[in-house]
PDB file of C-alpha atoms and ligand atoms in Angstrom:
ATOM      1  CA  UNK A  11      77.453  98.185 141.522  1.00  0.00           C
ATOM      2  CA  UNK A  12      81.285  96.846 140.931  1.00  0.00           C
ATOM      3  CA  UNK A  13      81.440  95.041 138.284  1.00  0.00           C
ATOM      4  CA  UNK A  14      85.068  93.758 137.426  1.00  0.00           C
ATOM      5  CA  UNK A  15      86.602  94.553 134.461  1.00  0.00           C
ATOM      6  CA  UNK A  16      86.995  91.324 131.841  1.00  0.00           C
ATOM      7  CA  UNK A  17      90.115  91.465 130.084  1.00  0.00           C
ATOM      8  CA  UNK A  18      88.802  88.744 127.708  1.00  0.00           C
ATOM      9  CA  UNK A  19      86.744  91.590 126.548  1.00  0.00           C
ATOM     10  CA  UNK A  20      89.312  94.419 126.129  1.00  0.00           C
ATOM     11  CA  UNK A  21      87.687  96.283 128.963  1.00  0.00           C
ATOM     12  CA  UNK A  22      89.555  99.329 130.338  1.00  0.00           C
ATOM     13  CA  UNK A  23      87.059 102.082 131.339  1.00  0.00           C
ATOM     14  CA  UNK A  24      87.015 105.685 130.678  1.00  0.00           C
ATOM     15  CA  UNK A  25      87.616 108.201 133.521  1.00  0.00           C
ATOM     16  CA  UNK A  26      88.262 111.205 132.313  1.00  0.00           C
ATOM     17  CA  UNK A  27      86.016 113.530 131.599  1.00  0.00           C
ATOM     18  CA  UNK A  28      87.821 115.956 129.704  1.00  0.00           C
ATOM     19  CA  UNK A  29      88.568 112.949 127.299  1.00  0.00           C
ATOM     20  CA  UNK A  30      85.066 111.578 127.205  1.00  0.00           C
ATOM     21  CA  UNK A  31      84.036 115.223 126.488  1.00  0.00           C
ATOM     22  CA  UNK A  32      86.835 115.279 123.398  1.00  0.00           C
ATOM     23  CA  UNK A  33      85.718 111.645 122.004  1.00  0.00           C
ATOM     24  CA  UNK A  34      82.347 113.107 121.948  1.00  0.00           C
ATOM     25  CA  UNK A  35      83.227 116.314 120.123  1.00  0.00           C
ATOM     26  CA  UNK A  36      84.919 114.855 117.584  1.00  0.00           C
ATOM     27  CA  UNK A  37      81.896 113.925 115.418  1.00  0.00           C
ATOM     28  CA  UNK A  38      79.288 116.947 114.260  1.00  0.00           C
ATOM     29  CA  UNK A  39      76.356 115.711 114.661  1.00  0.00           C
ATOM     30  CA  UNK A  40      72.996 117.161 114.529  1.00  0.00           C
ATOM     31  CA  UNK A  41      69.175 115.835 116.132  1.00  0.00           C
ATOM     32  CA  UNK A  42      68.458 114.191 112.987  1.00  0.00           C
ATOM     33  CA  UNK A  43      72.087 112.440 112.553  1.00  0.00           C
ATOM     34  CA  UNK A  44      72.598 108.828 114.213  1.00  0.00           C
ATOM     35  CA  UNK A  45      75.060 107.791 116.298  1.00  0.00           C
ATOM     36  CA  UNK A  46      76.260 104.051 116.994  1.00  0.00           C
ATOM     37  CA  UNK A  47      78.382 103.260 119.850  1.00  0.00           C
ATOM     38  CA  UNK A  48      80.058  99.665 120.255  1.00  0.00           C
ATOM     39  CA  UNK A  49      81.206  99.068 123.819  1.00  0.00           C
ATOM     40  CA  UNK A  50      79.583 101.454 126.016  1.00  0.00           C
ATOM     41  CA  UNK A  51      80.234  99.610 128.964  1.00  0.00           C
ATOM     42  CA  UNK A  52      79.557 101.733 132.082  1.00  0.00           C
ATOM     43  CA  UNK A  53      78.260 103.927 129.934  1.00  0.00           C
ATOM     44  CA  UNK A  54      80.676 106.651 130.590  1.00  0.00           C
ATOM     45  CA  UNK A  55      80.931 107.814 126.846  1.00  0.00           C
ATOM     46  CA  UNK A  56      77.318 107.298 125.963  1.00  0.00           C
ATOM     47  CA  UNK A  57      76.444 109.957 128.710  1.00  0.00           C
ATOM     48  CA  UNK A  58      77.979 112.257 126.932  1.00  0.00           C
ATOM     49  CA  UNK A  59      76.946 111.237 123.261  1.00  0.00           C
ATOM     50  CA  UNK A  60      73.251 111.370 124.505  1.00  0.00           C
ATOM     51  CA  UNK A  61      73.609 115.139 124.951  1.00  0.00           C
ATOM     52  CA  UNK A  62      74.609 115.456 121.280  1.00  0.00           C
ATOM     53  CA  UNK A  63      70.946 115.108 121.010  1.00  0.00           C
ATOM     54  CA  UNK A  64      71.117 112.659 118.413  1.00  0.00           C
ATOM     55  CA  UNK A  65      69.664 109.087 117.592  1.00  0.00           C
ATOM     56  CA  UNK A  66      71.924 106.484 119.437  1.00  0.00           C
ATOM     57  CA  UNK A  67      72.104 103.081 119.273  1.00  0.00           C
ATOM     58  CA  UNK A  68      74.621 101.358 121.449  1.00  0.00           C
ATOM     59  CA  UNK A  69      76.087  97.412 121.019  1.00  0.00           C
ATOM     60  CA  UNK A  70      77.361  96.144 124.182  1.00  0.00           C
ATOM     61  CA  UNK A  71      78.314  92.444 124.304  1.00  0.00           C
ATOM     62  CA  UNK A  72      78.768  92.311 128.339  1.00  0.00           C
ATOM     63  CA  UNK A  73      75.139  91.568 129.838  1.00  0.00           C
ATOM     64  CA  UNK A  74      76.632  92.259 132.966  1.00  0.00           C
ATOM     65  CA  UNK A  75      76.431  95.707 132.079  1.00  0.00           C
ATOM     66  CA  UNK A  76      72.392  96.308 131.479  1.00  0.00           C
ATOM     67  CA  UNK A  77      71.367  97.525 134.800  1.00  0.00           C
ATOM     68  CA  UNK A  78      73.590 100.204 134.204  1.00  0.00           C
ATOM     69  CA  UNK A  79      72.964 100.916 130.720  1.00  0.00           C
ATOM     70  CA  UNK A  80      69.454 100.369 130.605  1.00  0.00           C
ATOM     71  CA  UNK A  81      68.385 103.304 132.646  1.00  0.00           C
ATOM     72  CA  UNK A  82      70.126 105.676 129.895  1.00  0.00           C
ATOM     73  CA  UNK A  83      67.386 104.108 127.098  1.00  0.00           C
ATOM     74  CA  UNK A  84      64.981 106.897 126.007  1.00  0.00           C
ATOM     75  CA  UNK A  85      62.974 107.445 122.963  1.00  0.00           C
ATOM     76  CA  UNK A  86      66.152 108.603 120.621  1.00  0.00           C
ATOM     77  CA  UNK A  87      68.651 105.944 123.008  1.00  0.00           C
ATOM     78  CA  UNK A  88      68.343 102.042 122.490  1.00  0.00           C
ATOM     79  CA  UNK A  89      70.865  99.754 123.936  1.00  0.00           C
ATOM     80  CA  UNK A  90      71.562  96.493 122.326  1.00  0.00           C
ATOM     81  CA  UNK A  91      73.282  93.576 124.131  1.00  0.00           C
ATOM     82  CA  UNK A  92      74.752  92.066 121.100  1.00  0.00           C
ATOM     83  CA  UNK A  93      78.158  91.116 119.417  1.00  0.00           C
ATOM     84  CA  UNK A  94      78.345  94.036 117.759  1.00  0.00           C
ATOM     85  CA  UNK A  95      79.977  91.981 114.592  1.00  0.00           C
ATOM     86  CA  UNK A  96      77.319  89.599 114.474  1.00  0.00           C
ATOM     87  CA  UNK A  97      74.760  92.350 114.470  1.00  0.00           C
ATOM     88  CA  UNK A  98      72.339  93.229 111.539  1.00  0.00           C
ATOM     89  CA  UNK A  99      72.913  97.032 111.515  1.00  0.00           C
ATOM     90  CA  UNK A 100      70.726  97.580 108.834  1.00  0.00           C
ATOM     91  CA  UNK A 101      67.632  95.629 110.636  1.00  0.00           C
ATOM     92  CA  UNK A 102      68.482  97.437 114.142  1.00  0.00           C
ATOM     93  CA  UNK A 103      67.886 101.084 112.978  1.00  0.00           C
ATOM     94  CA  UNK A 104      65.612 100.507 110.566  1.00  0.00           C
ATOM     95  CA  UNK A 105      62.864 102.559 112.398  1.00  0.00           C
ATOM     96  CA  UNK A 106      65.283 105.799 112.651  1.00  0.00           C
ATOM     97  CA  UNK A 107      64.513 108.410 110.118  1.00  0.00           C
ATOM     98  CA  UNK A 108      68.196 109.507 110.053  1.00  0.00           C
ATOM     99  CA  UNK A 109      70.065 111.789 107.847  1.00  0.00           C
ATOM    100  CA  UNK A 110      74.233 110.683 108.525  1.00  0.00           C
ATOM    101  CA  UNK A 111      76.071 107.525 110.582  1.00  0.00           C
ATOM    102  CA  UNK A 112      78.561 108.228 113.336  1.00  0.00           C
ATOM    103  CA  UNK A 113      80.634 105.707 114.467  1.00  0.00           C
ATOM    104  CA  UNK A 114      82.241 106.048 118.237  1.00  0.00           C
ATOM    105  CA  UNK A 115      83.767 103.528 120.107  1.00  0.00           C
ATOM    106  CA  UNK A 116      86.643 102.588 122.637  1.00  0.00           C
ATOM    107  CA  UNK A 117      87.299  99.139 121.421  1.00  0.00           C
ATOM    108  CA  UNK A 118      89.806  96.482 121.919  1.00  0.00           C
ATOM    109  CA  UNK A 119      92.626  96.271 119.339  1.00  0.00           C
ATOM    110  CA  UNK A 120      91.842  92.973 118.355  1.00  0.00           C
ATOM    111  CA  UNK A 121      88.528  94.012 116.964  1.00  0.00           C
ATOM    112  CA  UNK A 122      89.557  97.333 115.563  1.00  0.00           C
ATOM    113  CA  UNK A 123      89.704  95.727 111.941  1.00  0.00           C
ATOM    114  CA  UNK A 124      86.741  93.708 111.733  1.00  0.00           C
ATOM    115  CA  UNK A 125      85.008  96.258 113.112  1.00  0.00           C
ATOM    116  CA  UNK A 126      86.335  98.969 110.330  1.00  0.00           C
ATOM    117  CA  UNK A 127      85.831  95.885 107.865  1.00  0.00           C
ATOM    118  CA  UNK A 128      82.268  95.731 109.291  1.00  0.00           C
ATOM    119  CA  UNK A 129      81.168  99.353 108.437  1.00  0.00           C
ATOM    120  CA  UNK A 130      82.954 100.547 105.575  1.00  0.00           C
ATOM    121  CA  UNK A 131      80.558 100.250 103.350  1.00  0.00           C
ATOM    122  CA  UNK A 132      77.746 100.798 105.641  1.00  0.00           C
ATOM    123  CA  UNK A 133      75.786 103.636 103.755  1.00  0.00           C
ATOM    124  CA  UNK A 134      75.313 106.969 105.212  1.00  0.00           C
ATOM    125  CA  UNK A 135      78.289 106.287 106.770  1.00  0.00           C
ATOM    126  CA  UNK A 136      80.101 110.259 107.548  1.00  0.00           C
ATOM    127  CA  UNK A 137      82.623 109.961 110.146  1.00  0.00           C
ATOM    128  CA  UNK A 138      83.757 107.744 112.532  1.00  0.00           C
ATOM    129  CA  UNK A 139      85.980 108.130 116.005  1.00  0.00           C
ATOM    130  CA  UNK A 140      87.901 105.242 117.261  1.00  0.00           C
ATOM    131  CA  UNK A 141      89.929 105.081 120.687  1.00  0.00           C
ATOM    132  CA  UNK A 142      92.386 102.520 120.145  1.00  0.00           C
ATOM    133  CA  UNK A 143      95.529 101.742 120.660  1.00  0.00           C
ATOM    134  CA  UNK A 144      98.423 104.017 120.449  1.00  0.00           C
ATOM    135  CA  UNK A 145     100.434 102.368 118.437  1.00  0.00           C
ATOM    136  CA  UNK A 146      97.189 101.202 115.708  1.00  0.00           C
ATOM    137  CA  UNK A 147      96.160 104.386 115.477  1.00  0.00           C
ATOM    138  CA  UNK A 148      99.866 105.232 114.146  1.00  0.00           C
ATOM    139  CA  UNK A 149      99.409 103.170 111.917  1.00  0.00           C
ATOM    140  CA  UNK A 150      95.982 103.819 110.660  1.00  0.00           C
ATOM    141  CA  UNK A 151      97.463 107.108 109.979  1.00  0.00           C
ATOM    142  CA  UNK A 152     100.806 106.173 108.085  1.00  0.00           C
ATOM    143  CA  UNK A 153     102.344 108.096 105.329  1.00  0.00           C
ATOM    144  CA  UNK A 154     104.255 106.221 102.842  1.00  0.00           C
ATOM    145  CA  UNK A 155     107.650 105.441 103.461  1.00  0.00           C
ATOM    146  CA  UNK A 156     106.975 105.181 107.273  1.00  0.00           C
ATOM    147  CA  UNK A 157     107.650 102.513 109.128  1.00  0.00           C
ATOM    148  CA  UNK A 158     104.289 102.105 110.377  1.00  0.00           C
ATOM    149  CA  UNK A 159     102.946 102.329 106.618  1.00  0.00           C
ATOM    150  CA  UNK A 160     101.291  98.972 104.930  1.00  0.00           C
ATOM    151  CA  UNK A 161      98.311  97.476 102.712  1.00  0.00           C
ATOM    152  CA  UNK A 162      95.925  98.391 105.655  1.00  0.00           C
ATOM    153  CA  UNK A 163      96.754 101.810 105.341  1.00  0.00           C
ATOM    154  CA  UNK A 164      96.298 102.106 101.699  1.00  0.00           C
ATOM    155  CA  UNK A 165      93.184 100.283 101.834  1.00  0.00           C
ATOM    156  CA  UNK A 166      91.216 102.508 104.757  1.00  0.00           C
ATOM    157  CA  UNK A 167      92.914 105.898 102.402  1.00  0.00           C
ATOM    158  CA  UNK A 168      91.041 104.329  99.970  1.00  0.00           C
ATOM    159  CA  UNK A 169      87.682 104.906 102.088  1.00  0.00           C
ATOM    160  CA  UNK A 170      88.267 107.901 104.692  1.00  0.00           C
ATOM    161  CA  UNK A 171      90.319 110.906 104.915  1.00  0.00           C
ATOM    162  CA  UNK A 172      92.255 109.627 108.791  1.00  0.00           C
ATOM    163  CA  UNK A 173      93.460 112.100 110.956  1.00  0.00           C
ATOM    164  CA  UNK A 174      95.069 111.267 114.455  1.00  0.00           C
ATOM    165  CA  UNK A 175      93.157 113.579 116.765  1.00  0.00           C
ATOM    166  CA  UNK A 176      94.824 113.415 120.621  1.00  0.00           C
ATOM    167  CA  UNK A 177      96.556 110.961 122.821  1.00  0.00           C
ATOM    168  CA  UNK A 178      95.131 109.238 125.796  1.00  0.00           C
ATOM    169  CA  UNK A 179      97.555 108.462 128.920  1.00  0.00           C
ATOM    170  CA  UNK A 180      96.729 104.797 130.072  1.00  0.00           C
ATOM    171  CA  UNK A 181      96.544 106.686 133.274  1.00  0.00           C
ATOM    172  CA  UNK A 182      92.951 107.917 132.174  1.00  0.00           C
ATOM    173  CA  UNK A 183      91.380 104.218 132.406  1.00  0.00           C
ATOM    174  CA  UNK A 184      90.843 101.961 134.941  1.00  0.00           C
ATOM    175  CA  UNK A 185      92.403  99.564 135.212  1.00  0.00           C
ATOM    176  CA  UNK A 186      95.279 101.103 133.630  1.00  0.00           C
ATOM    177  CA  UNK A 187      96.972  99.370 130.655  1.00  0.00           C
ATOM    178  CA  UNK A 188      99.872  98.512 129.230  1.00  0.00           C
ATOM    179  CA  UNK A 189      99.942 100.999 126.622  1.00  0.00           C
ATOM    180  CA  UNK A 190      98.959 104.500 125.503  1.00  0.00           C
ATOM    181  CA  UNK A 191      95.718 105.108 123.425  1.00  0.00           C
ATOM    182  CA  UNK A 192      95.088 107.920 120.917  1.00  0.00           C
ATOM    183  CA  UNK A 193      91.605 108.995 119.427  1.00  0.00           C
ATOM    184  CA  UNK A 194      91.464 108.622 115.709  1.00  0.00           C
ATOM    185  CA  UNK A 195      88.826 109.731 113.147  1.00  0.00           C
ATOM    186  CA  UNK A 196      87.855 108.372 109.389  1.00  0.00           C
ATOM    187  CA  UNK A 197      86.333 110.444 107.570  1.00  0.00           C
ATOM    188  CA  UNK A 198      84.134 109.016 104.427  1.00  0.00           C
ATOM    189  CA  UNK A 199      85.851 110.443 101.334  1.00  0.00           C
ATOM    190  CA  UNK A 200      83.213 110.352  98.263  1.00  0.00           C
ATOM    191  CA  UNK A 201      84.121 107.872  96.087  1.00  0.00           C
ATOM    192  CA  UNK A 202      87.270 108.180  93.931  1.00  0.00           C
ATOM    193  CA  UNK A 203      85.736 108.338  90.464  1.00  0.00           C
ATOM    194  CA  UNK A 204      89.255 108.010  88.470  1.00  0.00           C
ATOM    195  CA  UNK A 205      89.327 104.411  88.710  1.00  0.00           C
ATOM    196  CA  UNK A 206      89.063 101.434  85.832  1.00  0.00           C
ATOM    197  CA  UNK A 207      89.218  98.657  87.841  1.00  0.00           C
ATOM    198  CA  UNK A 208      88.676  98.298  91.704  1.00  0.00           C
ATOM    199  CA  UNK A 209      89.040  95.067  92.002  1.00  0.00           C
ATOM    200  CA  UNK A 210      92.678  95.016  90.298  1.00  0.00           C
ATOM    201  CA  UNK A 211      93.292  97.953  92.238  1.00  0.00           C
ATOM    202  CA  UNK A 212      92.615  96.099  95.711  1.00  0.00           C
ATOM    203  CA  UNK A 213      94.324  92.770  94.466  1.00  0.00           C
ATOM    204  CA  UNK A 214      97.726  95.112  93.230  1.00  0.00           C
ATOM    205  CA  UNK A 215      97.791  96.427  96.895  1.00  0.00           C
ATOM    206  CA  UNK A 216      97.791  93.275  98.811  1.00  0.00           C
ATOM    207  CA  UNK A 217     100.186  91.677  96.131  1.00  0.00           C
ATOM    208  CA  UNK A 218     102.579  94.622  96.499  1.00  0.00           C
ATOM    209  CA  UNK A 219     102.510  94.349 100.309  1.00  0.00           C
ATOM    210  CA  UNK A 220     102.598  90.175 100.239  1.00  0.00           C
ATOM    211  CA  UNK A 221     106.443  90.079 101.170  1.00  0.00           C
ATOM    212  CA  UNK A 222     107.544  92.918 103.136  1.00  0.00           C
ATOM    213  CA  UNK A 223     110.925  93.632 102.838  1.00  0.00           C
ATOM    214  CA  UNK A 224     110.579  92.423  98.962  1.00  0.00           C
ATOM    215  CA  UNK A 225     111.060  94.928  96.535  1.00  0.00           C
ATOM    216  CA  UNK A 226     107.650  96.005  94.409  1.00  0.00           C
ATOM    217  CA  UNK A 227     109.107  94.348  91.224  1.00  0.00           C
ATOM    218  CA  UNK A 228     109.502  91.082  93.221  1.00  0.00           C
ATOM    219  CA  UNK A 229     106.375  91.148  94.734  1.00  0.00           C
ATOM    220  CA  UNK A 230     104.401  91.935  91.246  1.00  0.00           C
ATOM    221  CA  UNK A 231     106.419  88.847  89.032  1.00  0.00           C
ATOM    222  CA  UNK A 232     102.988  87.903  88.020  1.00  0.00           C
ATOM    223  CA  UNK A 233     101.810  91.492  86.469  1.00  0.00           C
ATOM    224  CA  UNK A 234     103.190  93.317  83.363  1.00  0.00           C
ATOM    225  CA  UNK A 235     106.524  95.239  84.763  1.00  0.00           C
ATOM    226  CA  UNK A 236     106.494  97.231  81.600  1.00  0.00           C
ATOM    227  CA  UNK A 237     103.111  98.819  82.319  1.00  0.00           C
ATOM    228  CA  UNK A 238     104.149  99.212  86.394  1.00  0.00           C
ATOM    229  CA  UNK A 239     107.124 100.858  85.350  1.00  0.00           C
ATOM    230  CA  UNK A 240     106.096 103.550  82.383  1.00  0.00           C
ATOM    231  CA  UNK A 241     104.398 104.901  85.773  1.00  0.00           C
ATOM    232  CA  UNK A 242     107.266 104.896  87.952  1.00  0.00           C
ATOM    233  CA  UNK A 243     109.471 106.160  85.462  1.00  0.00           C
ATOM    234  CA  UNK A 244     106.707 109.268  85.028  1.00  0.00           C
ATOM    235  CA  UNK A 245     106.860 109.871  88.797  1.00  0.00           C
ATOM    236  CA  UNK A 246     110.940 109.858  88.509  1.00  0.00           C
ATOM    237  CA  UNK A 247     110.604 106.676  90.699  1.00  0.00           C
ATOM    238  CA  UNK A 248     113.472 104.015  91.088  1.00  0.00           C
ATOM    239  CA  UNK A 249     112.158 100.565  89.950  1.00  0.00           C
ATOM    240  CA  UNK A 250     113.587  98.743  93.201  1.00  0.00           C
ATOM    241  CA  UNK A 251     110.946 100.694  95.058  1.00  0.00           C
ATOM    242  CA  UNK A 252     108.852  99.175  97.949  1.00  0.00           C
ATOM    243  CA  UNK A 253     105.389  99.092  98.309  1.00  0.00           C
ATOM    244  CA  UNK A 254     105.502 101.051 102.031  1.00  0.00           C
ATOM    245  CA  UNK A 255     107.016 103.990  99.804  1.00  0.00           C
ATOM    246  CA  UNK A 256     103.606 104.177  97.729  1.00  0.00           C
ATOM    247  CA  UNK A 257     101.047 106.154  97.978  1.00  0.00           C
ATOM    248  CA  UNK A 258      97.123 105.531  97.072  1.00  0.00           C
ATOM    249  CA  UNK A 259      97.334 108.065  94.498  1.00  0.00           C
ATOM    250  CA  UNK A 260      99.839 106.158  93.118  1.00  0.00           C
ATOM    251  CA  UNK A 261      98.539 102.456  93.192  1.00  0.00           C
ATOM    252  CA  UNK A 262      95.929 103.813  91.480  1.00  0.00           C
ATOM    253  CA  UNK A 263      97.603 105.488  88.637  1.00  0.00           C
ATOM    254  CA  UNK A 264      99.523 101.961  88.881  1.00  0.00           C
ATOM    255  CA  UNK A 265      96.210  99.557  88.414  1.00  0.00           C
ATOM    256  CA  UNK A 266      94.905 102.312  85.952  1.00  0.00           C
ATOM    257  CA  UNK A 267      97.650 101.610  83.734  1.00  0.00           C
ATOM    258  CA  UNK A 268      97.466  97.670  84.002  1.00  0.00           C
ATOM    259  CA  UNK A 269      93.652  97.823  83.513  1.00  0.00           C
TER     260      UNK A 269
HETATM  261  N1  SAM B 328      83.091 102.835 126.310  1.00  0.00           N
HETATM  262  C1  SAM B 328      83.507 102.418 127.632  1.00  0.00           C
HETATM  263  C2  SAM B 328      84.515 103.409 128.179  1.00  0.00           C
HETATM  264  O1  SAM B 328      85.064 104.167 127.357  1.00  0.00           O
HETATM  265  O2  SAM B 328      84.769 103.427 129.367  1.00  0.00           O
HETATM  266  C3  SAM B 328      84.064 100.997 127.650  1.00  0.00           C
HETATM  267  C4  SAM B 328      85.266 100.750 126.803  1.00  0.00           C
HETATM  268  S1  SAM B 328      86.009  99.157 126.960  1.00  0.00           S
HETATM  269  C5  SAM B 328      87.641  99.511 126.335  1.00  0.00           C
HETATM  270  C6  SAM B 328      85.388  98.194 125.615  1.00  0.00           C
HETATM  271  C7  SAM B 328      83.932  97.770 125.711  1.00  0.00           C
HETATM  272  O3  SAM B 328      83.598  97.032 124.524  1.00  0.00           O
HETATM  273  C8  SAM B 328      83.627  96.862 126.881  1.00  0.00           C
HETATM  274  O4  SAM B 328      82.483  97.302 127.553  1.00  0.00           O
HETATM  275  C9  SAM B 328      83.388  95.484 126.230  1.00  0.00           C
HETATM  276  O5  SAM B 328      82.502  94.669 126.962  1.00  0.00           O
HETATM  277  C10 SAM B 328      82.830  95.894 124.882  1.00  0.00           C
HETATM  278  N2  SAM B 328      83.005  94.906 123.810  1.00  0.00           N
HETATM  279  C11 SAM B 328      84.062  94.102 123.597  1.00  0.00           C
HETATM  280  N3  SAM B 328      83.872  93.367 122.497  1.00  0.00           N
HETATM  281  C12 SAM B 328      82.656  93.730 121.982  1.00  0.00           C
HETATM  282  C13 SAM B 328      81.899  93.311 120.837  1.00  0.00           C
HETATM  283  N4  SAM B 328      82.352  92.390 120.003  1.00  0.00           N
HETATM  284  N5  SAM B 328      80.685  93.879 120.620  1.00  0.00           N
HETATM  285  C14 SAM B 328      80.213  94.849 121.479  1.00  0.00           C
HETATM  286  N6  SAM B 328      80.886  95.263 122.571  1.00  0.00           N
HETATM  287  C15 SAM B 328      82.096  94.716 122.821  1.00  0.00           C
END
């Protein structure tokens, strides 16, 4: 069946299989783990993530698509024709008996975010491997003082060890797009247990980042400079510092010493 690809809906489709074979490799999982994949579209991916054995649950948004995907359900494989953000995770694998989450998906950038907002907390949650774009996946993976580097990336540290696994030539989907892509995975850290105050912590990060090119003293008029500084000064760090030259480590010794 050809069914055309909607740009509306971020769709370029897989067709390598080396790649497909990679994406799939990059999460561990064993027969009693659970996989969810948002956007299998042809299905291309989930053939391979169906070998892994595992239990695998699937969001697709594109009805056109459940001919196709339908004939991959079995008794560990449901398919869902759903938003994936509006779906009620929770609800949908209730009836799974699973030990740890997996996350794959080849998603459009512009849901990349809501979708990490989405399942961050999600519990069980181990690892996760997102094809996006090049250039997000850079940034995903940002160490301070690069250009790349913002309150995004401090937040997601926060959550997951991120590692940029491969790039994928735009020449590997069809149709072909604009850009590269590159395979990135989060993994869950455990919790950091050092901290006083999250909140403050979370509100210090997007204050710090509010004007970009600001300094962090400009950007923090409204919190004790004193307290911000006695850490800088321990670090030997210049006090006309900018947030993108911060590390979590040290927002958090940062909001630790304001809390
Ligand atoms: N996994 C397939 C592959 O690698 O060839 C398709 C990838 S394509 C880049 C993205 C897929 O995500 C499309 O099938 C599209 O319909 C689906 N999609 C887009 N937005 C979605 C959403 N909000 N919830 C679930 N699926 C979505």
């Amino acid at each position: 069946m050809d069914i055309k690809a909607k740009k509306s809906l971020g769709q370029n489709f897989l067709k390598e299989e080396s790649v497909l074979k990679n994406i799939a490799n990059s999460i561990a999982t064993n027969e009693n783990d659970l996989i969810i994949e948002i956007g299998p579209g042809k299905g291309a991916l989930t053939k391979h993530l169906k070998n892994k054995n595992s239990y695998l649950v699937c969001y697709e948004i594109d009805n056109r698509m459940t001919e196709i995907l339908k004939k991959l359900e079995d008794d560990k494989t449901k398919i869902i024709f759903q938003d994936f953000l509006a779906a009620n995770i929770l609800e949908d694998i209730k009836d799974y008996d699973y030990e740890n989450i997996y996350i794959i998906a080849n998603i459009p950038y512009y849901i990349t975010t809501p979708i990490i907002k989405k399942v961050i907390e999600l519990p069980k949650l181990e690892s996760m491997s997102l094809l996006v774009q090049k250039e997000v996946a850079e940034r995903f993976s940002a160490n301070p003082g690069s250009k790349a580097y913002g309150s995004l990336t401090v937040y997601l540290n926060y959550y997951f060890e991120i590692n940029y696994l491969f790039t994928v030539k735009n020449t590997c989907f069809e149709p072909i797009p604009k850009v590269d892509s590159a395979v990135i995975n989060f993994k869950k850290r455990d919790k950091k247990t050092d901290i006083k105050n999250e909140e403050l912590l979370f509100k210090l990060i997007e204050d710090s980042f509010k004007m970009k090119r600001k300094t962090l003293k400009n950007n923090l008029k409204n919190y004790d400079w004193y307290k911000i500084n006695e850490v800088l000064i321990k670090n030997n760090l210049p006090d006309n510092i900018r947030a993108e030259e911060i590390s979590l480590d040290l927002f958090i010794a940062i909001a630790n010493n304001l809390a």
